[in-house]
mmCIF file of C-alpha atoms in Angstrom:
data_model
loop_
_atom_site.group_PDB
_atom_site.id
_atom_site.type_symbol
_atom_site.label_atom_id
_atom_site.label_comp_id
_atom_site.label_asym_id
_atom_site.label_seq_id
_atom_site.Cartn_x
_atom_site.Cartn_y
_atom_site.Cartn_z
ATOM 1 C CA MET X 1 -15.112 -4.443 12.453
ATOM 2 C CA PRO X 2 -14.564 -7.585 14.336
ATOM 3 C CA SER X 3 -12.923 -7.473 17.682
ATOM 4 C CA TRP X 4 -9.962 -9.099 16.710
ATOM 5 C CA LEU X 5 -8.726 -7.132 13.661
ATOM 6 C CA PRO X 6 -5.965 -5.164 14.053
ATOM 7 C CA PRO X 7 -6.504 -1.567 13.466
ATOM 8 C CA LEU X 8 -5.786 -1.235 10.126
ATOM 9 C CA LEU X 9 -2.702 2.117 9.453
ATOM 10 C CA PHE X 10 -1.931 3.555 6.293
ATOM 11 C CA THR X 11 0.732 5.946 5.876
ATOM 12 C CA VAL X 12 2.243 7.756 2.693
ATOM 13 C CA ALA X 13 5.724 7.922 2.320
ATOM 14 C CA ALA X 14 6.873 10.657 0.554
ATOM 15 C CA SER X 15 10.497 11.241 0.013
ATOM 16 C CA ALA X 16 12.005 14.625 0.492
ATOM 17 C CA ALA X 17 11.287 16.230 -2.014
ATOM 18 C CA SER X 18 7.660 16.227 -1.170
ATOM 19 C CA GLY X 19 5.168 18.306 -3.295
ATOM 20 C CA ALA X 20 2.754 18.480 -6.239
ATOM 21 C CA ASP X 21 4.793 16.457 -8.204
ATOM 22 C CA VAL X 22 5.436 13.103 -5.168
ATOM 23 C CA GLN X 23 1.578 13.406 -4.594
ATOM 24 C CA ASP X 24 0.643 13.091 -8.459
ATOM 25 C CA ALA X 25 3.058 10.803 -8.724
ATOM 26 C CA LEU X 26 1.451 8.277 -5.304
ATOM 27 C CA ALA X 27 -2.235 9.548 -6.290
ATOM 28 C CA PRO X 28 -2.904 5.700 -7.786
ATOM 29 C CA CYS X 29 -1.335 4.573 -4.767
ATOM 30 C CA THR X 30 -3.360 6.638 -2.316
ATOM 31 C CA ALA X 31 -6.532 5.563 -3.848
ATOM 32 C CA LEU X 32 -5.364 1.766 -4.053
ATOM 33 C CA ALA X 33 -4.289 1.860 -0.351
ATOM 34 C CA ALA X 34 -7.596 3.591 0.405
ATOM 35 C CA HIS X 35 -9.559 0.834 -1.802
ATOM 36 C CA VAL X 36 -6.766 -1.927 -0.033
ATOM 37 C CA GLY X 37 -8.410 -0.572 3.814
ATOM 38 C CA ALA X 38 -11.775 -0.429 2.948
ATOM 39 C CA VAL X 39 -12.462 -3.726 2.179
ATOM 40 C CA ALA X 40 -9.540 -5.389 4.125
ATOM 41 C CA VAL X 41 -12.292 -6.718 6.876
ATOM 42 C CA ALA X 42 -14.053 -8.824 3.969
ATOM 43 C CA SER X 43 -10.877 -10.030 2.267
ATOM 44 C CA THR X 44 -9.637 -13.408 2.977
ATOM 45 C CA ALA X 45 -6.954 -12.488 5.344
ATOM 46 C CA ALA X 46 -9.152 -10.769 7.556
ATOM 47 C CA GLN X 47 -11.438 -14.165 7.717
ATOM 48 C CA GLY X 48 -7.875 -15.450 8.651
ATOM 49 C CA ARG X 49 -8.022 -18.096 5.739
ATOM 50 C CA ARG X 50 -4.875 -19.898 4.180
ATOM 51 C CA ALA X 51 -4.292 -17.890 1.788
ATOM 52 C CA VAL X 52 -4.886 -13.933 0.417
ATOM 53 C CA ASP X 53 -6.995 -13.150 -2.771
ATOM 54 C CA TYR X 54 -4.357 -10.846 -3.657
ATOM 55 C CA ASP X 55 -6.460 -9.796 -6.886
ATOM 56 C CA ALA X 56 -9.861 -9.704 -5.056
ATOM 57 C CA LEU X 57 -7.789 -7.173 -2.490
ATOM 58 C CA LEU X 58 -6.807 -4.942 -5.685
ATOM 59 C CA ALA X 59 -9.741 -4.944 -7.897
ATOM 60 C CA PRO X 60 -11.658 -3.475 -9.088
ATOM 61 C CA VAL X 61 -8.933 -0.529 -8.843
ATOM 62 C CA ILE X 62 -6.736 -2.838 -9.862
ATOM 63 C CA THR X 63 -7.382 -5.203 -13.526
ATOM 64 C CA LEU X 64 -4.957 -7.361 -15.428
ATOM 65 C CA PRO X 65 -7.083 -8.548 -18.692
ATOM 66 C CA ARG X 66 -5.384 -10.713 -20.831
ATOM 67 C CA PRO X 67 -2.976 -8.332 -23.141
ATOM 68 C CA ARG X 68 -3.962 -8.031 -26.663
ATOM 69 C CA LEU X 69 -1.425 -10.183 -28.524
ATOM 70 C CA ALA X 70 0.407 -9.310 -32.177
ATOM 71 C CA ASP X 71 -0.537 -11.055 -35.597
ATOM 72 C CA PRO X 72 2.166 -12.903 -36.646
ATOM 73 C CA ASP X 73 3.561 -10.809 -38.990
ATOM 74 C CA LEU X 74 4.035 -8.477 -35.902
ATOM 75 C CA GLN X 75 5.517 -10.802 -33.810
ATOM 76 C CA ALA X 76 8.678 -11.768 -36.493
ATOM 77 C CA ARG X 77 8.788 -8.077 -36.922
ATOM 78 C CA ALA X 78 9.582 -7.853 -33.899
ATOM 79 C CA LEU X 79 11.960 -10.438 -33.104
ATOM 80 C CA GLN X 80 14.403 -9.188 -34.759
ATOM 81 C CA LEU X 81 14.362 -6.333 -31.907
ATOM 82 C CA LEU X 82 15.947 -8.830 -29.748
ATOM 83 C CA GLY X 83 18.878 -9.209 -31.994
ATOM 84 C CA SER X 84 19.201 -12.798 -31.159
ATOM 85 C CA ASP X 85 18.322 -16.024 -32.419
ATOM 86 C CA HIS X 86 17.955 -18.508 -28.973
ATOM 87 C CA VAL X 87 15.825 -16.262 -27.274
ATOM 88 C CA ARG X 88 12.286 -17.484 -25.287
ATOM 89 C CA VAL X 89 9.728 -15.002 -26.661
ATOM 90 C CA VAL X 90 6.505 -16.126 -24.829
ATOM 91 C CA GLU X 91 4.523 -13.162 -26.420
ATOM 92 C CA VAL X 92 4.074 -9.785 -27.875
ATOM 93 C CA GLN X 93 1.605 -7.906 -26.313
ATOM 94 C CA HIS X 94 -0.078 -4.071 -27.171
ATOM 95 C CA LEU X 95 -0.021 -1.717 -24.072
ATOM 96 C CA ASP X 96 -1.686 1.496 -26.032
ATOM 97 C CA GLY X 97 -1.502 3.368 -28.354
ATOM 98 C CA PRO X 98 1.077 2.578 -30.906
ATOM 99 C CA VAL X 99 3.269 0.572 -28.195
ATOM 100 C CA TRP X 100 3.659 -3.057 -27.471
ATOM 101 C CA ARG X 101 5.882 -4.981 -25.583
ATOM 102 C CA ILE X 102 7.478 -8.671 -26.355
ATOM 103 C CA VAL X 103 8.118 -10.083 -22.963
ATOM 104 C CA GLN X 104 10.581 -13.616 -22.304
ATOM 105 C CA VAL X 105 10.464 -15.468 -19.317
ATOM 106 C CA GLN X 106 13.954 -17.496 -19.150
ATOM 107 C CA GLY X 107 15.568 -20.385 -16.603
ATOM 108 C CA THR X 108 13.520 -22.194 -13.321
ATOM 109 C CA ALA X 109 12.981 -18.944 -11.706
ATOM 110 C CA ASN X 110 11.305 -17.734 -14.913
ATOM 111 C CA CYS X 111 13.361 -15.106 -14.659
ATOM 112 C CA MET X 112 11.369 -12.029 -17.223
ATOM 113 C CA ASN X 113 12.521 -9.948 -20.089
ATOM 114 C CA ASP X 114 11.031 -7.060 -22.009
ATOM 115 C CA ARG X 115 11.579 -4.761 -24.559
ATOM 116 C CA PHE X 116 9.066 -1.818 -25.749
ATOM 117 C CA PHE X 117 8.833 -1.087 -28.891
ATOM 118 C CA ARG X 118 6.452 2.117 -31.133
ATOM 119 C CA VAL X 119 4.805 1.009 -34.091
ATOM 120 C CA GLN X 120 5.010 3.675 -36.363
ATOM 121 C CA ALA X 121 2.657 5.703 -39.072
ATOM 122 C CA ASP X 122 4.964 4.067 -42.045
ATOM 123 C CA GLY X 123 4.395 0.166 -40.360
ATOM 124 C CA VAL X 124 8.727 0.525 -39.084
ATOM 125 C CA LEU X 125 9.344 -0.787 -35.354
ATOM 126 C CA GLU X 126 11.056 1.942 -32.902
ATOM 127 C CA ALA X 127 12.834 0.698 -29.789
ATOM 128 C CA VAL X 128 11.275 2.685 -27.138
ATOM 129 C CA ASP X 129 13.463 3.184 -23.552
ATOM 130 C CA THR X 130 12.409 -0.266 -21.185
ATOM 131 C CA PRO X 131 10.643 1.012 -18.077
ATOM 132 C CA ALA X 132 12.410 0.995 -15.065
ATOM 133 C CA SER X 133 11.905 -2.525 -12.672
ATOM 134 C CA TYR X 134 11.354 -2.553 -8.672
ATOM 135 C CA GLY X 135 12.002 -6.311 -8.602
ATOM 136 C CA ASP X 136 13.999 -8.496 -10.186
ATOM 137 C CA LEU X 137 11.256 -9.857 -11.817
ATOM 138 C CA CYS X 138 12.004 -13.617 -11.069
ATOM 139 C CA TRP X 139 9.675 -16.241 -9.260
ATOM 140 C CA ASN X 140 7.845 -14.112 -6.981
ATOM 141 C CA SER X 141 8.003 -10.872 -8.876
ATOM 142 C CA MET X 142 6.425 -9.893 -12.172
ATOM 143 C CA ARG X 143 5.447 -7.133 -14.384
ATOM 144 C CA ASP X 144 2.145 -7.055 -16.800
ATOM 145 C CA ILE X 145 0.273 -4.895 -18.409
ATOM 146 C CA GLY X 146 -2.994 -3.669 -16.518
ATOM 147 C CA GLU X 147 -5.381 -0.985 -15.874
ATOM 148 C CA VAL X 148 -5.544 1.070 -13.012
ATOM 149 C CA SER X 149 -8.820 2.761 -12.721
ATOM 150 C CA GLY X 150 -9.670 2.313 -16.190
ATOM 151 C CA ARG X 151 -6.308 3.586 -17.681
ATOM 152 C CA PRO X 152 -3.105 1.387 -19.349
ATOM 153 C CA ALA X 153 -0.669 0.833 -16.276
ATOM 154 C CA LEU X 154 2.249 -1.191 -16.165
ATOM 155 C CA ILE X 155 1.581 -3.599 -12.920
ATOM 156 C CA GLU X 156 4.627 -4.967 -11.327
ATOM 157 C CA ARG X 157 3.962 -7.522 -8.405
ATOM 158 C CA GLU X 158 6.155 -8.799 -5.777
ATOM 159 C CA PHE X 159 4.449 -11.674 -3.331
ATOM 160 C CA LEU X 160 6.750 -11.238 -0.184
ATOM 161 C CA GLU X 161 7.038 -14.174 2.297
ATOM 162 C CA HIS X 162 10.227 -13.026 4.659
ATOM 163 C CA PRO X 163 9.793 -11.813 7.274
ATOM 164 C CA ALA X 164 6.369 -10.816 6.597
ATOM 165 C CA LEU X 165 3.438 -11.655 4.256
ATOM 166 C CA GLY X 166 2.300 -9.739 1.796
ATOM 167 C CA LEU X 167 2.625 -7.632 -1.589
ATOM 168 C CA ASP X 168 4.574 -4.712 -2.968
ATOM 169 C CA VAL X 169 2.360 -3.276 -5.443
ATOM 170 C CA GLU X 170 4.504 -0.749 -8.139
ATOM 171 C CA ILE X 171 1.717 1.182 -10.695
ATOM 172 C CA ALA X 172 2.974 3.134 -13.710
ATOM 173 C CA PRO X 173 0.445 4.888 -15.424
ATOM 174 C CA TRP X 174 0.867 4.722 -19.322
ATOM 175 C CA THR X 175 0.316 7.306 -21.809
ATOM 176 C CA ASN X 176 0.896 6.639 -25.715
ATOM 177 C CA ASP X 177 4.264 7.453 -25.561
ATOM 178 C CA ALA X 178 5.676 6.516 -22.242
ATOM 179 C CA ALA X 179 5.147 5.455 -18.753
ATOM 180 C CA LEU X 180 4.233 7.733 -15.883
ATOM 181 C CA ALA X 181 6.044 8.411 -12.397
ATOM 182 C CA THR X 182 5.722 4.805 -10.775
ATOM 183 C CA CYS X 183 4.576 4.632 -6.453
ATOM 184 C CA ARG X 184 4.069 1.820 -5.082
ATOM 185 C CA VAL X 185 2.135 0.245 -2.506
ATOM 186 C CA SER X 186 3.330 -1.824 0.631
ATOM 187 C CA ILE X 187 0.814 -4.758 1.869
ATOM 188 C CA ARG X 188 1.991 -6.411 5.205
ATOM 189 C CA PHE X 189 0.200 -9.186 7.188
ATOM 190 C CA ASP X 190 0.500 -10.113 10.591
ATOM 191 C CA ASP X 191 0.148 -13.861 10.485
ATOM 192 C CA ALA X 192 -0.169 -17.094 12.994
ATOM 193 C CA PHE X 193 1.770 -20.570 12.544
ATOM 194 C CA GLN X 194 0.170 -23.593 14.309
ATOM 195 C CA VAL X 195 1.149 -27.461 14.184
ATOM 196 C CA SER X 196 -1.003 -29.251 11.228
ATOM 197 C CA GLU X 197 0.761 -32.421 11.318
ATOM 198 C CA ARG X 198 2.437 -34.672 13.539
ATOM 199 C CA PHE X 199 4.988 -37.537 12.973
ATOM 200 C CA CYS X 200 6.211 -39.323 16.175
ATOM 201 C CA LYS X 201 8.721 -42.128 16.731
ATOM 202 C CA ASP X 202 9.135 -41.215 20.044
ATOM 203 C CA PRO X 203 5.474 -39.831 21.356
ATOM 204 C CA SER X 204 6.683 -38.001 24.431
ATOM 205 C CA ILE X 205 9.020 -36.265 22.109
ATOM 206 C CA CYS X 206 5.928 -35.375 20.269
ATOM 207 C CA ARG X 207 4.129 -34.242 23.329
ATOM 208 C CA ASP X 208 6.909 -31.951 24.412
ATOM 209 C CA ALA X 209 7.758 -30.074 21.448
ATOM 210 C CA GLU X 210 4.971 -29.804 19.650
ATOM 211 C CA PRO X 211 4.913 -26.264 21.295
ATOM 212 C CA LEU X 212 7.887 -25.511 20.158
ATOM 213 C CA ALA X 213 7.447 -26.493 17.148
ATOM 214 C CA PRO X 214 5.190 -23.122 15.180
ATOM 215 C CA ARG X 215 8.327 -21.000 17.217
ATOM 216 C CA LEU X 216 10.861 -22.802 15.379
ATOM 217 C CA ALA X 217 8.462 -22.141 11.954
ATOM 218 C CA GLU X 218 8.159 -18.433 12.584
ATOM 219 C CA ALA X 219 12.228 -18.316 13.637
ATOM 220 C CA TYR X 220 12.568 -19.326 10.227
ATOM 221 C CA ALA X 221 10.530 -17.235 8.389
ATOM 222 C CA ARG X 222 11.543 -13.917 10.048
ATOM 223 C CA ALA X 223 15.816 -14.954 8.998
ATOM 224 C CA ALA X 224 14.124 -13.894 6.155
ATOM 225 C CA GLY X 225 17.690 -16.257 4.309
ATOM 226 C CA ALA X 226 19.795 -15.132 7.488
ATOM 227 C CA MET X 227 23.345 -17.469 7.604
ATOM 228 C CA LYS X 228 21.435 -17.972 11.297
ATOM 229 C CA MET X 229 17.926 -18.213 12.740
ATOM 230 C CA GLU X 230 17.001 -17.716 16.485
ATOM 231 C CA ASN X 231 16.979 -20.006 18.892
ATOM 232 C CA VAL X 232 14.282 -20.251 20.592
ATOM 233 C CA ALA X 233 15.142 -23.232 22.611
ATOM 234 C CA PRO X 234 18.739 -23.273 22.828
ATOM 235 C CA PRO X 235 20.360 -25.679 25.557
ATOM 236 C CA SER X 236 22.541 -24.472 27.951
ATOM 237 C CA PRO X 237 26.075 -23.327 26.674
ATOM 238 C CA GLU X 238 27.849 -26.435 27.853
ATOM 239 C CA ARG X 239 25.194 -28.572 25.932
ATOM 240 C CA ALA X 240 25.774 -26.043 23.427
ATOM 241 C CA ARG X 241 29.656 -26.715 23.230
ATOM 242 C CA ALA X 242 29.651 -30.770 23.671
ATOM 243 C CA TYR X 243 26.930 -30.524 20.620
ATOM 244 C CA ALA X 244 28.365 -28.145 17.903
ATOM 245 C CA ALA X 245 30.815 -30.687 15.838
ATOM 246 C CA GLN X 246 27.336 -32.959 15.790
ATOM 247 C CA LEU X 247 25.354 -30.027 14.729
ATOM 248 C CA LEU X 248 28.470 -29.091 12.479
ATOM 249 C CA ASP X 249 28.207 -32.461 11.024
ATOM 250 C CA ALA X 250 24.475 -33.042 10.175
ATOM 251 C CA GLU X 251 24.635 -29.095 8.847
ATOM 252 C CA ALA X 252 27.316 -31.330 6.358
ATOM 253 C CA ASN X 253 25.588 -34.129 5.768
ATOM 254 C CA ILE X 254 21.791 -33.662 5.414
ATOM 255 C CA ASN X 255 21.868 -30.029 4.031
ATOM 256 C CA GLY X 256 25.057 -30.503 1.704
ATOM 257 C CA ASP X 257 24.460 -30.110 -1.919
ATOM 258 C CA HIS X 258 21.529 -31.643 -3.063
ATOM 259 C CA ARG X 259 20.838 -33.733 -0.400
ATOM 260 C CA ALA X 260 19.526 -30.906 1.639
ATOM 261 C CA TYR X 261 16.047 -31.828 -0.757
ATOM 262 C CA THR X 262 15.133 -34.136 1.220
ATOM 263 C CA MET X 263 11.546 -35.924 2.549
ATOM 264 C CA LEU X 264 10.551 -34.948 5.925
ATOM 265 C CA PRO X 265 10.684 -38.564 8.394
ATOM 266 C CA THR X 266 6.986 -39.584 8.881
ATOM 267 C CA PHE X 267 7.578 -43.207 10.145
ATOM 268 C CA GLY X 268 5.248 -44.716 7.536
ATOM 269 C CA SER X 269 2.454 -42.272 7.970
ATOM 270 C CA PRO X 270 0.648 -41.150 4.626
ATOM 271 C CA PRO X 271 1.845 -36.903 5.064
ATOM 272 C CA MET X 272 -1.249 -34.698 3.941
ATOM 273 C CA THR X 273 0.810 -31.559 3.100
ATOM 274 C CA PRO X 274 1.461 -30.959 -0.826
ATOM 275 C CA TYR X 275 5.193 -30.643 -0.324
ATOM 276 C CA PRO X 276 6.444 -32.802 2.129
ATOM 277 C CA ILE X 277 10.238 -32.642 0.654
ATOM 278 C CA TYR X 278 13.006 -29.824 2.133
ATOM 279 C CA GLY X 279 13.366 -27.005 -0.388
ATOM 280 C CA GLY X 280 15.630 -24.122 -0.452
ATOM 281 C CA SER X 281 18.068 -23.607 2.936
ATOM 282 C CA PRO X 282 17.115 -25.070 5.695
ATOM 283 C CA GLN X 283 18.760 -24.470 9.169
ATOM 284 C CA MET X 284 19.460 -26.275 12.100
ATOM 285 C CA GLU X 285 19.649 -25.867 15.419
ATOM 286 C CA VAL X 286 21.154 -27.622 18.852
ATOM 287 C CA ILE X 287 17.604 -27.307 20.910
ATOM 288 C CA ASP X 288 16.083 -28.239 24.786
ATOM 289 C CA VAL X 289 13.383 -30.307 24.908
ATOM 290 C CA ASP X 290 12.207 -30.305 28.618
ATOM 291 C CA GLY X 291 15.677 -30.950 29.194
ATOM 292 C CA ARG X 292 17.233 -33.211 26.385
ATOM 293 C CA THR X 293 19.057 -32.185 23.667
ATOM 294 C CA LEU X 294 17.954 -32.373 20.128
ATOM 295 C CA ILE X 295 18.920 -31.168 16.405
ATOM 296 C CA ALA X 296 16.065 -29.763 15.124
ATOM 297 C CA ARG X 297 16.153 -29.255 11.253
ATOM 298 C CA VAL X 298 13.530 -26.026 9.860
ATOM 299 C CA GLY X 299 12.922 -25.343 6.532
ATOM 300 C CA ILE X 300 9.474 -24.868 3.815
ATOM 301 C CA GLY X 301 8.368 -27.994 1.575
ATOM 302 C CA GLY X 302 8.946 -27.461 -1.736
ATOM 303 C CA VAL X 303 11.001 -28.514 -5.149
ATOM 304 C CA GLY X 304 14.643 -28.256 -5.260
ATOM 305 C CA TRP X 305 15.598 -24.174 -3.847
ATOM 306 C CA ARG X 306 11.759 -22.997 -4.312
ATOM 307 C CA GLU X 307 10.327 -22.627 -1.231
ATOM 308 C CA ILE X 308 6.539 -22.815 -1.679
ATOM 309 C CA GLY X 309 4.718 -25.014 0.943
ATOM 310 C CA ASP X 310 4.579 -25.578 4.789
ATOM 311 C CA TYR X 311 6.916 -25.214 7.436
ATOM 312 C CA LEU X 312 8.629 -28.284 8.146
ATOM 313 C CA ILE X 313 10.560 -29.734 11.319
ATOM 314 C CA THR X 314 12.010 -32.622 11.779
ATOM 315 C CA LEU X 315 13.611 -33.353 15.433
ATOM 316 C CA TYR X 316 17.225 -36.158 15.602
ATOM 317 C CA GLU X 317 18.617 -37.481 18.453
ATOM 318 C CA VAL X 318 22.546 -37.826 18.190
ATOM 319 C CA GLU X 319 22.814 -41.681 17.862
ATOM 320 C CA GLU X 320 26.806 -43.580 17.383
ATOM 321 C CA PRO X 321 26.894 -42.892 14.638
ATOM 322 C CA GLY X 322 24.834 -40.083 13.708
ATOM 323 C CA LEU X 323 21.563 -38.697 14.086
ATOM 324 C CA ALA X 324 18.285 -40.972 14.538
ATOM 325 C CA ALA X 325 14.479 -38.987 13.247
ATOM 326 C CA VAL X 326 12.650 -38.527 16.290
ATOM 327 C CA ALA X 327 9.367 -36.979 15.575
ATOM 328 C CA SER X 328 8.812 -33.591 13.183
ATOM 329 C CA PHE X 329 6.136 -31.474 11.929
ATOM 330 C CA VAL X 330 4.427 -29.542 9.712
ATOM 331 C CA VAL X 331 3.479 -26.209 10.564
ATOM 332 C CA GLU X 332 0.559 -24.346 8.521
ATOM 333 C CA ARG X 333 1.057 -20.123 8.159
ATOM 334 C CA ARG X 334 -2.009 -18.244 8.100
ATOM 335 C CA PRO X 335 -2.474 -14.099 7.732
ATOM 336 C CA THR X 336 -4.773 -12.898 10.805
ATOM 337 C CA GLY X 337 -5.253 -9.543 9.436
ATOM 338 C CA LEU X 338 -4.064 -6.384 7.827
ATOM 339 C CA PRO X 339 -2.801 -3.899 10.235
ATOM 340 C CA ARG X 340 -0.636 -2.042 7.443
ATOM 341 C CA VAL X 341 -0.765 -0.346 4.118
ATOM 342 C CA THR X 342 1.931 2.026 2.870
ATOM 343 C CA ALA X 343 2.365 4.216 -0.336
ATOM 344 C CA SER X 344 5.753 5.448 -1.859
ATOM 345 C CA VAL X 345 7.429 5.970 -4.453
ATOM 346 C CA PRO X 346 10.480 3.217 -4.728
ATOM 347 C CA ARG X 347 13.927 3.472 -6.297
ATOM 348 C CA PRO X 348 14.137 0.896 -9.409
ATOM 349 C CA TYR X 349 15.881 -2.275 -8.678
ATOM 350 C CA VAL X 350 19.729 -2.390 -8.563
ATOM 351 C CA ASN X 351 21.270 -6.382 -9.316
ATOM 352 C CA THR X 352 23.596 -6.589 -7.186
ATOM 353 C CA HIS X 353 24.981 -10.410 -8.306
#
């Protein structure tokens, strides 16, 4: 094992009612966790590349073959179970034995809704209780029909960016009649942030601020949607108070409404990052850069509210009557190792909104 790879931690989190039942429920996930640990050194994460090849990391324990789809007659009859003429149905998929699944995808977040039914011997369709999900099944959370060690299963995956890079996988082995107990494998990566592009109106600010850019990006990542990220370069309390009004104005004028979805200023140079427009909910802070007080805007490139790309950082000087961009940075985030894999029995997702 390379000396730079952090030691792998594999833990099993059992509930207070631990015993044979819990161990049976955990069995598919303990097997997957052990497999992930065994292949960690050879994975893309261990090699320090930008993206993790999760399919390669999970295979061959978990596979997601293309499902067998219903013929037109069965699909037409299955649609009647939904009770709506306005529902977009993506596929009617065979799960196992007589059981099938209707998959719907709706909205800009690609939210997935699935229903299950059984085809009885006489051809009549009978609704089957929909298994619980363990995420909202929107955007980076999805459920598929797959196989675990060659057995049919429901595989739910949630790809995580904040506060840590990782993946949660819920496994529910399936019999002809129903899903068995569900278990979860949680995979979390260490990561590192580094400047990949810089754009300068004022070269001296670029030079002095560049070491701060990765720290600002990491602070945004670790905030995980909190109202405020940690200020990694705060000015003196006096300067912070003096700039409080300008910060509020900047947040209202730049981050307000759909004006937040603006291009990273590059001062005439074409950016290489594929998503140079701020997405999501950028944050702003008053910071100190080698004795100069600036306002930093930190976010992630994307499309609308969707955060997809690299971290984007813009630095502004306060000028009358507003702000002037003086430098900007693109920061990449890379996985640097596989420090921990955990198997547990999860709680079903509850929508609190």
